[in-house]
Structure formats: C-alpha cells, structure tokens
XYZ file of C-alpha atoms in Angstrom:
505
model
C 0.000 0.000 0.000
C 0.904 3.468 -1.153
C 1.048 5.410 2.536
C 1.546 8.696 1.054
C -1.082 8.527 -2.340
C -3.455 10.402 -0.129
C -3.204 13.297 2.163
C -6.192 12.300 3.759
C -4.835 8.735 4.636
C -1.351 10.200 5.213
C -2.424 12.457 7.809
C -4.723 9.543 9.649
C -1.630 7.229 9.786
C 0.187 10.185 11.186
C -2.897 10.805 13.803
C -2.860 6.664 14.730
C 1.054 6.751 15.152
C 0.855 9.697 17.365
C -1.986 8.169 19.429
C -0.027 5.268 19.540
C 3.563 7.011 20.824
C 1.172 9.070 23.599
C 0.024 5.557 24.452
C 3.131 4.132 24.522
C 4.584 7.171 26.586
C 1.532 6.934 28.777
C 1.816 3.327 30.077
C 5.394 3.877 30.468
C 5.004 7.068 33.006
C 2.395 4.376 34.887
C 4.996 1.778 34.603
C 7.568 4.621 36.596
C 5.385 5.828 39.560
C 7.145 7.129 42.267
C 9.591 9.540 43.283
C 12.350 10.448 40.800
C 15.998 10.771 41.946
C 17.285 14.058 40.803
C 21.354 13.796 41.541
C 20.998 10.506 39.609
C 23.345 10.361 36.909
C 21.757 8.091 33.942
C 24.095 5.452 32.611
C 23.816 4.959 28.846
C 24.623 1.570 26.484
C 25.517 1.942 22.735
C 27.487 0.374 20.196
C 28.066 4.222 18.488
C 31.242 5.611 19.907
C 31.972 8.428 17.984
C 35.478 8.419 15.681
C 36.195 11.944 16.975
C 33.573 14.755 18.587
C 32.995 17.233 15.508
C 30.197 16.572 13.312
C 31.804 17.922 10.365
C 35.161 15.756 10.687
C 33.467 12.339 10.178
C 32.843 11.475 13.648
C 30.264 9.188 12.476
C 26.356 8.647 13.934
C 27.860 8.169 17.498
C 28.404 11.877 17.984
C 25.206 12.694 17.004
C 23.550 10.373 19.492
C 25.507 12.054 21.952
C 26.161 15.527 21.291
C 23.126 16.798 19.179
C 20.562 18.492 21.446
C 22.750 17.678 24.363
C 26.007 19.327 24.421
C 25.075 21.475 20.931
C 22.111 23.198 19.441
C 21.111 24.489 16.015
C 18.878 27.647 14.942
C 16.433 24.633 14.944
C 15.363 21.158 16.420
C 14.119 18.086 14.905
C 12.394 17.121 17.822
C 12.012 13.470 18.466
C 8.919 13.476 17.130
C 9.757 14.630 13.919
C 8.570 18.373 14.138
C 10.990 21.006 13.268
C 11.660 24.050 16.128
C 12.825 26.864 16.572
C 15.751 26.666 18.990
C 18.855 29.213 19.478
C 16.494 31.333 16.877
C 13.793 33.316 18.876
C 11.977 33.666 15.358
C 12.820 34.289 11.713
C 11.373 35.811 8.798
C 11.585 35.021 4.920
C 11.427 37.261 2.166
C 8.839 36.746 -0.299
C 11.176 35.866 -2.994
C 12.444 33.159 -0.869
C 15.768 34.415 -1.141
C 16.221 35.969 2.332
C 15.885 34.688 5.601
C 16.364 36.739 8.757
C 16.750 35.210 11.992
C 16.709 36.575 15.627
C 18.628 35.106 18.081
C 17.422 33.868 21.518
C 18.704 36.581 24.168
C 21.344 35.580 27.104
C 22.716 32.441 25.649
C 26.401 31.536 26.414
C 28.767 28.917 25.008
C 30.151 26.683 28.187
C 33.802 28.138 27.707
C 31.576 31.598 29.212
C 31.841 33.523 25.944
C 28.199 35.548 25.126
C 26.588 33.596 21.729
C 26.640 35.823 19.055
C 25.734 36.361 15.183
C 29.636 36.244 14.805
C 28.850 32.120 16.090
C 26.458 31.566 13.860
C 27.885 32.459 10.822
C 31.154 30.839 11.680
C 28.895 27.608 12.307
C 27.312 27.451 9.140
C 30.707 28.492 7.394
C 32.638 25.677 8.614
C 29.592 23.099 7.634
C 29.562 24.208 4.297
C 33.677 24.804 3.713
C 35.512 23.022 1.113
C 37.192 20.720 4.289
C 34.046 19.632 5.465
C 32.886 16.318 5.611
C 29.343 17.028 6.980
C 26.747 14.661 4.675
C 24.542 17.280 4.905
C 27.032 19.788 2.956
C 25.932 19.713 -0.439
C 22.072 20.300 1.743
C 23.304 23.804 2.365
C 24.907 25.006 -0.856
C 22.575 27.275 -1.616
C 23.733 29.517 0.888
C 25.314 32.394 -0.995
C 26.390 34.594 1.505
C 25.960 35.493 5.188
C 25.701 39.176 7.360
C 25.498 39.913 10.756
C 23.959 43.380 11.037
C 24.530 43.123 14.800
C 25.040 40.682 17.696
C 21.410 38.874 17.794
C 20.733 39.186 14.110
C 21.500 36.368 11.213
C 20.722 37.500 7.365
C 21.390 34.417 4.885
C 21.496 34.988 1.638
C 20.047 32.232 -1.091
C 21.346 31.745 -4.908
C 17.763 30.147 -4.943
C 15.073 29.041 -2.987
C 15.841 26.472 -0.442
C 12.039 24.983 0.852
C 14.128 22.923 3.995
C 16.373 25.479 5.006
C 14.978 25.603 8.202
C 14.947 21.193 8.627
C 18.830 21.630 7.117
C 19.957 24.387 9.618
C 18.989 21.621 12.267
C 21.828 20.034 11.131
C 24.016 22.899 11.764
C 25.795 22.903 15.250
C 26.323 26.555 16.186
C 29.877 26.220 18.058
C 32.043 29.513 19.736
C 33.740 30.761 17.122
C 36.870 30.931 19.390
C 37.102 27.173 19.683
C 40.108 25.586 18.925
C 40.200 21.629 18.627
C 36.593 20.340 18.340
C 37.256 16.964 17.571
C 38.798 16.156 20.813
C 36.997 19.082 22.965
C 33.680 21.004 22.553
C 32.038 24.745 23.291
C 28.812 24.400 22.675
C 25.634 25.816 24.658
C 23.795 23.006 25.052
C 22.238 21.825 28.678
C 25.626 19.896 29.061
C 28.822 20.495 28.366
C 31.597 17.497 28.172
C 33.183 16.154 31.357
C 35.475 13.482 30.132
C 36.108 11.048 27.241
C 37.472 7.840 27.917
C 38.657 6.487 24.117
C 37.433 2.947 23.588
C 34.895 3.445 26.771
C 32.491 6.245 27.137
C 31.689 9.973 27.253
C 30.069 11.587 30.579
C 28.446 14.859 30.544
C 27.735 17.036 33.075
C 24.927 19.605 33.296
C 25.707 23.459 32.006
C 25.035 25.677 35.563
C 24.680 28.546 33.118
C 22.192 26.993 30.691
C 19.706 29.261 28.842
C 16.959 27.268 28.844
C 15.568 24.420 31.632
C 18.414 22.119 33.602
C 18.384 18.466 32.781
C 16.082 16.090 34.693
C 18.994 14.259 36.021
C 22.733 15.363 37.586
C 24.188 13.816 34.274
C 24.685 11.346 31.772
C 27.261 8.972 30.655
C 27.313 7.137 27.006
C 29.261 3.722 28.157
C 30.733 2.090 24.459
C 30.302 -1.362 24.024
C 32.438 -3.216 20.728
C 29.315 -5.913 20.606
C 25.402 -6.307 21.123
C 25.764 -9.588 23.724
C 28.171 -6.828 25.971
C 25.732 -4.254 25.118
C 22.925 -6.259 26.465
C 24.289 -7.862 29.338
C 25.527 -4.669 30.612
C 21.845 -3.630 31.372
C 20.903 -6.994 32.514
C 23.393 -6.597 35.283
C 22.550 -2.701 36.124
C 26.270 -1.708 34.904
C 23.704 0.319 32.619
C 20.180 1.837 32.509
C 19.074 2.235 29.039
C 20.364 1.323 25.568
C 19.583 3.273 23.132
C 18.788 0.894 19.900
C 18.958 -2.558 20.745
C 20.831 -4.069 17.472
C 20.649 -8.003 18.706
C 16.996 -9.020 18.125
C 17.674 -12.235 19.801
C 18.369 -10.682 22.997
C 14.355 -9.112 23.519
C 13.540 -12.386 25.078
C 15.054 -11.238 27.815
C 13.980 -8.080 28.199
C 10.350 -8.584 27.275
C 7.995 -9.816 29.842
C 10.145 -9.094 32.609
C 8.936 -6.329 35.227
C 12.257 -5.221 35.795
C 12.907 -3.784 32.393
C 10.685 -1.906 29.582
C 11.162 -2.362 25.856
C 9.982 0.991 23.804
C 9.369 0.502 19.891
C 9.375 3.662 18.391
C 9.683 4.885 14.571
C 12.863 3.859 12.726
C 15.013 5.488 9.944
C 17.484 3.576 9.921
C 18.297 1.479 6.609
C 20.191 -1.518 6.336
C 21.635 -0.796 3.069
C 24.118 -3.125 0.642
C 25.511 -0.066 -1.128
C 27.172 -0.627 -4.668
C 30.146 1.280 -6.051
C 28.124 2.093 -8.878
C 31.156 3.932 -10.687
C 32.992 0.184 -11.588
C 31.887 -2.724 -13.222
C 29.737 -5.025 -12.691
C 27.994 -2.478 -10.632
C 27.654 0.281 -13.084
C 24.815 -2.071 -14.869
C 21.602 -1.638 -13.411
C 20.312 -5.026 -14.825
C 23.348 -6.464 -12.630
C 22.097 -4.468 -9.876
C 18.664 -5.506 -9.827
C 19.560 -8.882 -10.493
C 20.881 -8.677 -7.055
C 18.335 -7.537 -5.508
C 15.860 -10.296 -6.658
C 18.151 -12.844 -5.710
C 18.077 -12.199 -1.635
C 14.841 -13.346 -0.293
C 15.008 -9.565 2.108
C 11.790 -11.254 3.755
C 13.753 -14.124 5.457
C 16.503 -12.090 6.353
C 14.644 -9.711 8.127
C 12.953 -12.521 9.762
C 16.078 -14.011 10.702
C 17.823 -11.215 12.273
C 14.769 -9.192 13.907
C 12.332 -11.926 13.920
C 8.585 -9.765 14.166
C 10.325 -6.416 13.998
C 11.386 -4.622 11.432
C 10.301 -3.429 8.049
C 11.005 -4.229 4.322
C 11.236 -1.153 2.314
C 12.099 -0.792 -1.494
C 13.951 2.179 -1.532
C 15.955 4.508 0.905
C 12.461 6.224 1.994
C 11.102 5.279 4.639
C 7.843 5.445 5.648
C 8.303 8.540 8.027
C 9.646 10.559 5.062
C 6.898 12.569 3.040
C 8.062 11.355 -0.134
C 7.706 7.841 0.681
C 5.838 5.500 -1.763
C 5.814 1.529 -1.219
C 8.166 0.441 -4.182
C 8.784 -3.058 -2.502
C 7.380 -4.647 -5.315
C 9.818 -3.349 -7.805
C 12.712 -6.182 -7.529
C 11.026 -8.525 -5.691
C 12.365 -11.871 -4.757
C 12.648 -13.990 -7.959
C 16.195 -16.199 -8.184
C 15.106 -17.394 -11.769
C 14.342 -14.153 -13.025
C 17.633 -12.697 -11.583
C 19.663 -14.940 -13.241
C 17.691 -14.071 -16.489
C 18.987 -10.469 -15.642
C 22.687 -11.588 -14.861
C 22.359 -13.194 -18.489
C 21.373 -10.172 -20.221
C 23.883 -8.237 -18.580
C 27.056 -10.204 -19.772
C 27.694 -12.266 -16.551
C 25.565 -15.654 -17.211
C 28.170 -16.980 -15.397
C 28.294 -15.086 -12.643
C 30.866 -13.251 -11.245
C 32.888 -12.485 -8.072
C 32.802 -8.922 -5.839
C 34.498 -8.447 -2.067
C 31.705 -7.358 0.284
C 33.483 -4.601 2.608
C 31.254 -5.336 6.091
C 31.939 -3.603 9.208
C 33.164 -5.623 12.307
C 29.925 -4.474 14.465
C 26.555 -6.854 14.603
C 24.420 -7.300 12.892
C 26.647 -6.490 9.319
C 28.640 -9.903 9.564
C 25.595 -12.154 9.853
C 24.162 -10.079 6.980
C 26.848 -10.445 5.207
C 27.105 -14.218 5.523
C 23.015 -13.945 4.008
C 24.304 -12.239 1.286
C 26.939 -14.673 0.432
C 24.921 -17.483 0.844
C 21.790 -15.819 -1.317
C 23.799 -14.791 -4.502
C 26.087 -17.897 -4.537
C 22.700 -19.605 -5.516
C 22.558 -17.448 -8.866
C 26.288 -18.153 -9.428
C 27.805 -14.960 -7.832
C 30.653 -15.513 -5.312
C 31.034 -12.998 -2.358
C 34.275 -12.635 -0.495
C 33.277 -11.133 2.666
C 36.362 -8.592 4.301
C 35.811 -7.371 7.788
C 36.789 -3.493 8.556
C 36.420 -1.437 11.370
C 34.428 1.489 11.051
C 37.575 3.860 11.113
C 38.958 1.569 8.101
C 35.214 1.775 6.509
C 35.530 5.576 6.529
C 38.319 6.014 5.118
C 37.980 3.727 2.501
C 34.626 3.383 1.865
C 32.903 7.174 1.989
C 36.479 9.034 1.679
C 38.369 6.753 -1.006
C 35.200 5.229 -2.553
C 37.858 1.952 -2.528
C 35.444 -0.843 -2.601
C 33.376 -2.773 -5.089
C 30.447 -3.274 -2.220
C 29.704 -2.355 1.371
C 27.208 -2.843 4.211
C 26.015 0.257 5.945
C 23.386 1.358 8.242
C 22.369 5.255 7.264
C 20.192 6.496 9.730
C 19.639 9.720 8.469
C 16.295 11.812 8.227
C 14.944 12.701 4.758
C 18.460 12.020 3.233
C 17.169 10.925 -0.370
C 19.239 13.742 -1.141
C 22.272 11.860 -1.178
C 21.265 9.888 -4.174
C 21.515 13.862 -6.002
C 25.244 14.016 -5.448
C 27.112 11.813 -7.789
C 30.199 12.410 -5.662
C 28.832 10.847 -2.430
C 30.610 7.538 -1.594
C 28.014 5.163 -3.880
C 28.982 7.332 -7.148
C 24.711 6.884 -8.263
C 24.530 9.340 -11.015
C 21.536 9.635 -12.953
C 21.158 13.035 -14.166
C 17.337 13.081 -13.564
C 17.315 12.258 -10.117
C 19.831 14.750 -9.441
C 17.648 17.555 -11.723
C 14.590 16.171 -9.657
C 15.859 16.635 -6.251
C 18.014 20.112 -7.137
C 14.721 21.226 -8.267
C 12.940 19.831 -5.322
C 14.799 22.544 -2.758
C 13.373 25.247 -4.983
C 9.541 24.180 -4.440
C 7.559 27.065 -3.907
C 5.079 24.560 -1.850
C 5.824 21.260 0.205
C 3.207 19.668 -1.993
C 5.548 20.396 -5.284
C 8.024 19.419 -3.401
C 6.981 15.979 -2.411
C 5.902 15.096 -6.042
C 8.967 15.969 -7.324
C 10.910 13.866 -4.889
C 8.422 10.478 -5.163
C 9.318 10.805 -8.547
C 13.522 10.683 -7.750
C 12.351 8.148 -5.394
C 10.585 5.806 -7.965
C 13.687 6.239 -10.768
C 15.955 5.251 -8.004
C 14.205 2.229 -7.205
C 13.935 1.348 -10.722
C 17.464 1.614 -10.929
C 18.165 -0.631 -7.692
C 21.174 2.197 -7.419
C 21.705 0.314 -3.851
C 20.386 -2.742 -1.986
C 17.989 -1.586 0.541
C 17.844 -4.787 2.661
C 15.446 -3.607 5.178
C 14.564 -0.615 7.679
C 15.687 -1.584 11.384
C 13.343 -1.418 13.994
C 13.735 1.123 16.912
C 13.877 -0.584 20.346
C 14.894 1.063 23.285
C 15.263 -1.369 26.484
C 15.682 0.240 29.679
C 15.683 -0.249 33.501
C 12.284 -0.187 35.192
C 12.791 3.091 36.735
C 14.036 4.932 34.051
C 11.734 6.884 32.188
C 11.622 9.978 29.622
C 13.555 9.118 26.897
C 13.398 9.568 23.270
C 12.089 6.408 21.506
C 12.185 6.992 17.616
C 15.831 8.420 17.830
C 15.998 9.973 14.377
C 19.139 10.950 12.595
C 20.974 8.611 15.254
C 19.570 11.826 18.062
C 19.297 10.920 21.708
C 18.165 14.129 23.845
C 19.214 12.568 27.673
C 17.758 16.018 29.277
C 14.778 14.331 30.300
C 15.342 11.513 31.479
C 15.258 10.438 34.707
C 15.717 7.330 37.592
C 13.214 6.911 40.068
C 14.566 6.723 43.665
C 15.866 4.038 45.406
C-alpha cells in the first residue's frame, strides 16, 4: 500500500502513530510511579562511539547520538517526534522571494567556555559546515547559501542563490559552536544543557549539566554514554545494572530477555534507519543496473529480516522510509525472484556469474548479513568474499576513497534521499534526472511540489536498484524499570538525555 497517495490517509496514519507514541509514553510514566531521583546520573549503552567529537570531521552517527541536542544546538530542532523548532532562533522571517531569511537570536545564551553567543557564532557555524574541508553529509544540503551578514550581535541574514524549501529542517543540522574554539574533535564549546566532562577512548563519554544553561536544567545530575564493541556486551551490561538504558537494541535475539520481565521496559518507536548493501556504482559489474537488480531479486530480504529481527522490522524498497513525506511503497519493484535474476545476470554479460568483495563492518548485525548475502547470490552463481573493517577503516575507505566494489552500511539519516543527487557521495549513483529532480525539489515554492517531485527521484531510483535496501531496522529502546523519559524513535541517530530520569531508590 501506497502510505503517502493520499493526504487524507497520510495524515490519519500520522494521527494513529501519534496516538499510539502518547500511548506508549503513557503506560510507560504508569509503569515509573514514584519519586524520581534528581542527583541521579543516567548510565547509557551503545554500540556508536563516535570516531572523533565534531560533526563535520566524520565522527560518524555516534556523535550525534551524543552531542546533538545535548552538548550542541542548532537555529532549529528536529524534535524526536519529527517536528521542526525553533531553537537558538527566537523567530525568523523570509522574504517573499524566498531568497532571504532573517533570523533573531534567543537573548542571554552563552557557550560553556563563558563567551556571550553571538551572530559572529552563527555564521562561523554554518561556514565551517559548508567549507571546502568539510565532511558534513549534509554539505551539499546547504549550498545554496550564498552569503551570510550579521547586522549586529542577535541578528542572522542568509542569503540564497535560490530558494531552499528545507532550510529551516537543514539548519537543524548545523551545530552553532564559539567561534573561538580551537580543537573540536577532541573538545567542545557548545551551549547546550551539558557540556563534556570526560572522554574515555574505547569506553564512554560523561556529561555534566551546564550551571549557566539558557533554557531548563536536565532532569537528572548527568549522563554517561558507556561504548560497548558488541550487542551480547551491550545487552548484558543492562541486565546486570552496569547500565540503565540502551539506546537501539541491534541483537533481536536478545528481547527475550527483556520482554515480559517487570524489571525492564522495551519501547518501539519509529525507525530510519536502513540496512543498506551499497554498490560502487562507478565500476563494473555495478555500473549495470540489470546487474544491480539482479541482485536484488536474488536475496529473499523477507527471510533475512525474519532471521535477524524476527517480528520487527520493516522491508522497504527504496531509501524512503515510511516517516519521510516522499515515501511510496516500491517493494514490489525487484522482488524476490532467483530465476528471473539470473535471467537479468544473463542479459547483462555475466551468465556466469561473477565475483565482488563485500566490505562489512566488524559491528553486529553487518557480519551475519553479510554471511546472508553470500549465501543468497552464490545460488545465482555470484561468489562474495566477505572482508571485515572497522568502522575507522570503513571511513576512510569506503565514503572518503570510494575503494570498494560493495559495502554494508546502516544510514540512519532523516529525509536524506538527497544523497542519491550528489554523484560524488561515496556510492557514485549518477543519474542526471534524479539529481535535476531533487536540485529542483529545494526550490519548491510549496511542500506539496516538493513531495511530487521527490516520489518521482524516489521511484527512478528504485527502478534503478542504485543500492540494496535490505530492510529498515526497527527502533527498540530497552531500559531499567525506573528509568523513564527518553526519546524512543531516535531519528538521525539523536538521543536528547535532558529528560530523562531514575526513580529513587
């Protein structure tokens, strides 16, 4: 089923997930009656740790889940339940050209080094996102921006080539930093409710609360992000109280012992996060769409899913997913047919098959999809040879180098269809359409042109099978009985800690 064909039924699914999230959030505040323990210090599991702490030096999703909304903040918020905010902007105004956006700054707001936010801050912030140095995935997002003033301290005038419909949704991608700050990928200066009290490489990150925050003081005395290298660590650190929460439980196997059990809760919330088998689709074989979609009708995406999340989960048939606006179901485009892929394989030159190195990351659950993989295409006559990075090696490599034939990824990005309109992001997709379609898309003069124009890229993309999209992850948080007021849909990787808190002992 089409979720987005009507408005009308778009807008009631949106109406029965919200009612269902209220729900959700409701049973859980029953589930954590009592009194709340506000010096407790909340102790958080992940397997994200971030590769350094500046979102614009490939730090990966880790810092994101960490930092964003905690220890920085953007002219705007993508809340957790997908709504865009206003946040270090008071307000703004746009000119009716489009062209012009004004923005007022929120009064009394200071960075933790104790330097006064400025104008000065938030041009240097946007500067450095959009520099020729930067490796923010949201750069190319931005490049409309033709030029910046600061007509005094509280006051932000950005200046469009052409219209740019998300502005305000990209800007939340923007962390505004002290424009004094020296080393940001080992430190921070940010204003956010906390500001960084250690990093322990290869362990966690604690943060402390701000004294001097603008807006309300954290729920709790602090938080700390505790790293583990694999999900059975992960999971028995919260079984044995060394944590309190994780914040996207990546071994499906494990819920059964988490679920039923009066000492823990288990939260399913609203995923974005794609399990994607990304092509290089700059080299052969993988520059031939009939090879591509050959290989997408030769894994059986059902039974994988199955396998590794069992009930949960969701098969999608492009990088949309079903939170997007621009989604459309295109599951049915290259579905599961092993006889009619290797009628595909045929046409494209390979009727024997050929053989590709699958570059997986070391972390769960990429190896065991990997080993799927292998296993599916060998039965069409294509031989996978599976090589194991780390995630430092698969940056560097992969998304810097573009050195690979194949990888496994998990993007977990919001609305990032846009990275199938560069042609020099890591996958090397180029179809001059798509990128027309979604260049075009930014200069909508109404989110209803906007969203046809991008179902559209969407559909060609599928039709091209320019990636594998395996399947969307579910979004399970697990926490300790007493812990309660998280976020539970955790989009773009996001995990705001302010509110959470531990009932007393």
């Amino acid at each position: 089923m089409t979720r987005t064909r009507h408005r009308r039924d778009h807008g009631l699914q949106l109406l029965a997930a919200t009612a269902m999230l209220v729900l959700a959030a409701f049973g859980h505040a029953k589930a954590q009656e009592g009194e709340t323990d506000p010096s407790a210090v909340i102790r958080i599991g992940s397997l994200y740790e971030p590769q350094n702490l500046d979102n614009t030096a490939g730090a990966g999703q880790g810092i994101n889940e960490a930092f964003n909304g905690n220890v920085y903040e953007g002219l705007f918020q993508l809340e957790d339940s997908g709504e865009v905010v206003p946040k270090l902007a008071l307000d703004y105004q746009m000119s009716d050209d489009g062209l012009t956006y004004t923005f007022t700054l929120q009064p009394d707001v200071t960075f933790h080094s104790g330097d006064p936010l400025t104008s000065a801050d938030v041009k240097y912030s946007i500067e450095r996102v959009v520099a020729e140095n930067s490796k923010s995935s949201r750069k190319k997002s931005l490049s409309t921006i033709a030029g910046i003033e600061t007509p005094d301290d509280r006051t932000v005038v950005v200046k469009l080539s052409e219209r740019s419909i998300s502005l305000p949704y990209n800007l939340t991608y923007v962390w505004i930093v002290n424009d004094k700050a020296t080393d940001l990928t080992s430190g921070e200066d940010g204003t956010g409710p906390y500001r960084l009290d250690a990093w322990r490489r290869g362990s966690s990150i604690s943060l402390v609360p701000f004294d001097d925050y603008w807006g309300d003081a954290p729920a709790n005395s602090g938080v700390t992000f505790n790293y583990f290298t694999e999900a059975t660590a992960l999971n028995n650190a919260l079984l044995t109280g060394a944590v309190d929460i994780i914040t996207s439980v990546q071994s499906p196997d494990s819920l059964a012992q988490f679920q039923d059990n009066p000492a823990f809760v288990v939260e399913e919330g609203q995923s974005t996060t794609k399990e994607v088998l990304a092509y290089n689709d700059r080299v052969e074989p993988f520059s031939n769409v009939k090879v591509r979609k050959a290989i997408a009708r030769a894994i059986d995406r059902q039974r994988l899913l199955s396998s590794i999340w069992g009930d949960y989960g969701t098969l999608i048939g492009s990088f949309v997913p079903p939170t997007d606006p621009w989604y459309v179901d295109l599951t049915n485009v290259d579905p599961y047919d092993p006889e009619s892929a290797k009628q595909l394989l045929a046409e494209a030159g390979y009727a024997d098959g050929f053989t590709f190195t699958l570059e997986t990351p070391n972390y769960d659950p990429h190896p065991i999809v990997a080993q799927f993989v292998q296993s599916e295409l060998a039965k069409v006559g294509i031989k996978v040879n599976i090589n194991i990075i780390t995630a430092n090696e698969w940056y560097t490599k992969i998304y810097q180098a573009h050195d690979f034939q194949a990888t496994l990824q998990e993007h977990v990005n919001h609305r990032d269809i846009v990275f199938y309109g560069n042609p020099d992001f890591y996958w090397g997709y180029n179809n001059p359409k798509v990128v027309e379609l979604i260049a075009s898309s930014e200069t909508s003069a109404s989110e209803a042109e906007q969203v046809e124009k991008l179902k559209e890229a969407n559909r060609i993309i599928a039709e091209d099978a320019a990636s594998g999209w395996l399947y969307l992850y579910p979004q399970i948080v697990v926490s300790s009985a007493g812990v309660s007021g998280y976020p539970v849909n955790g989009l773009n990787s996001q995990f705001f800690a302010y509110g959470i808190t531990k009932r007393a002992e």
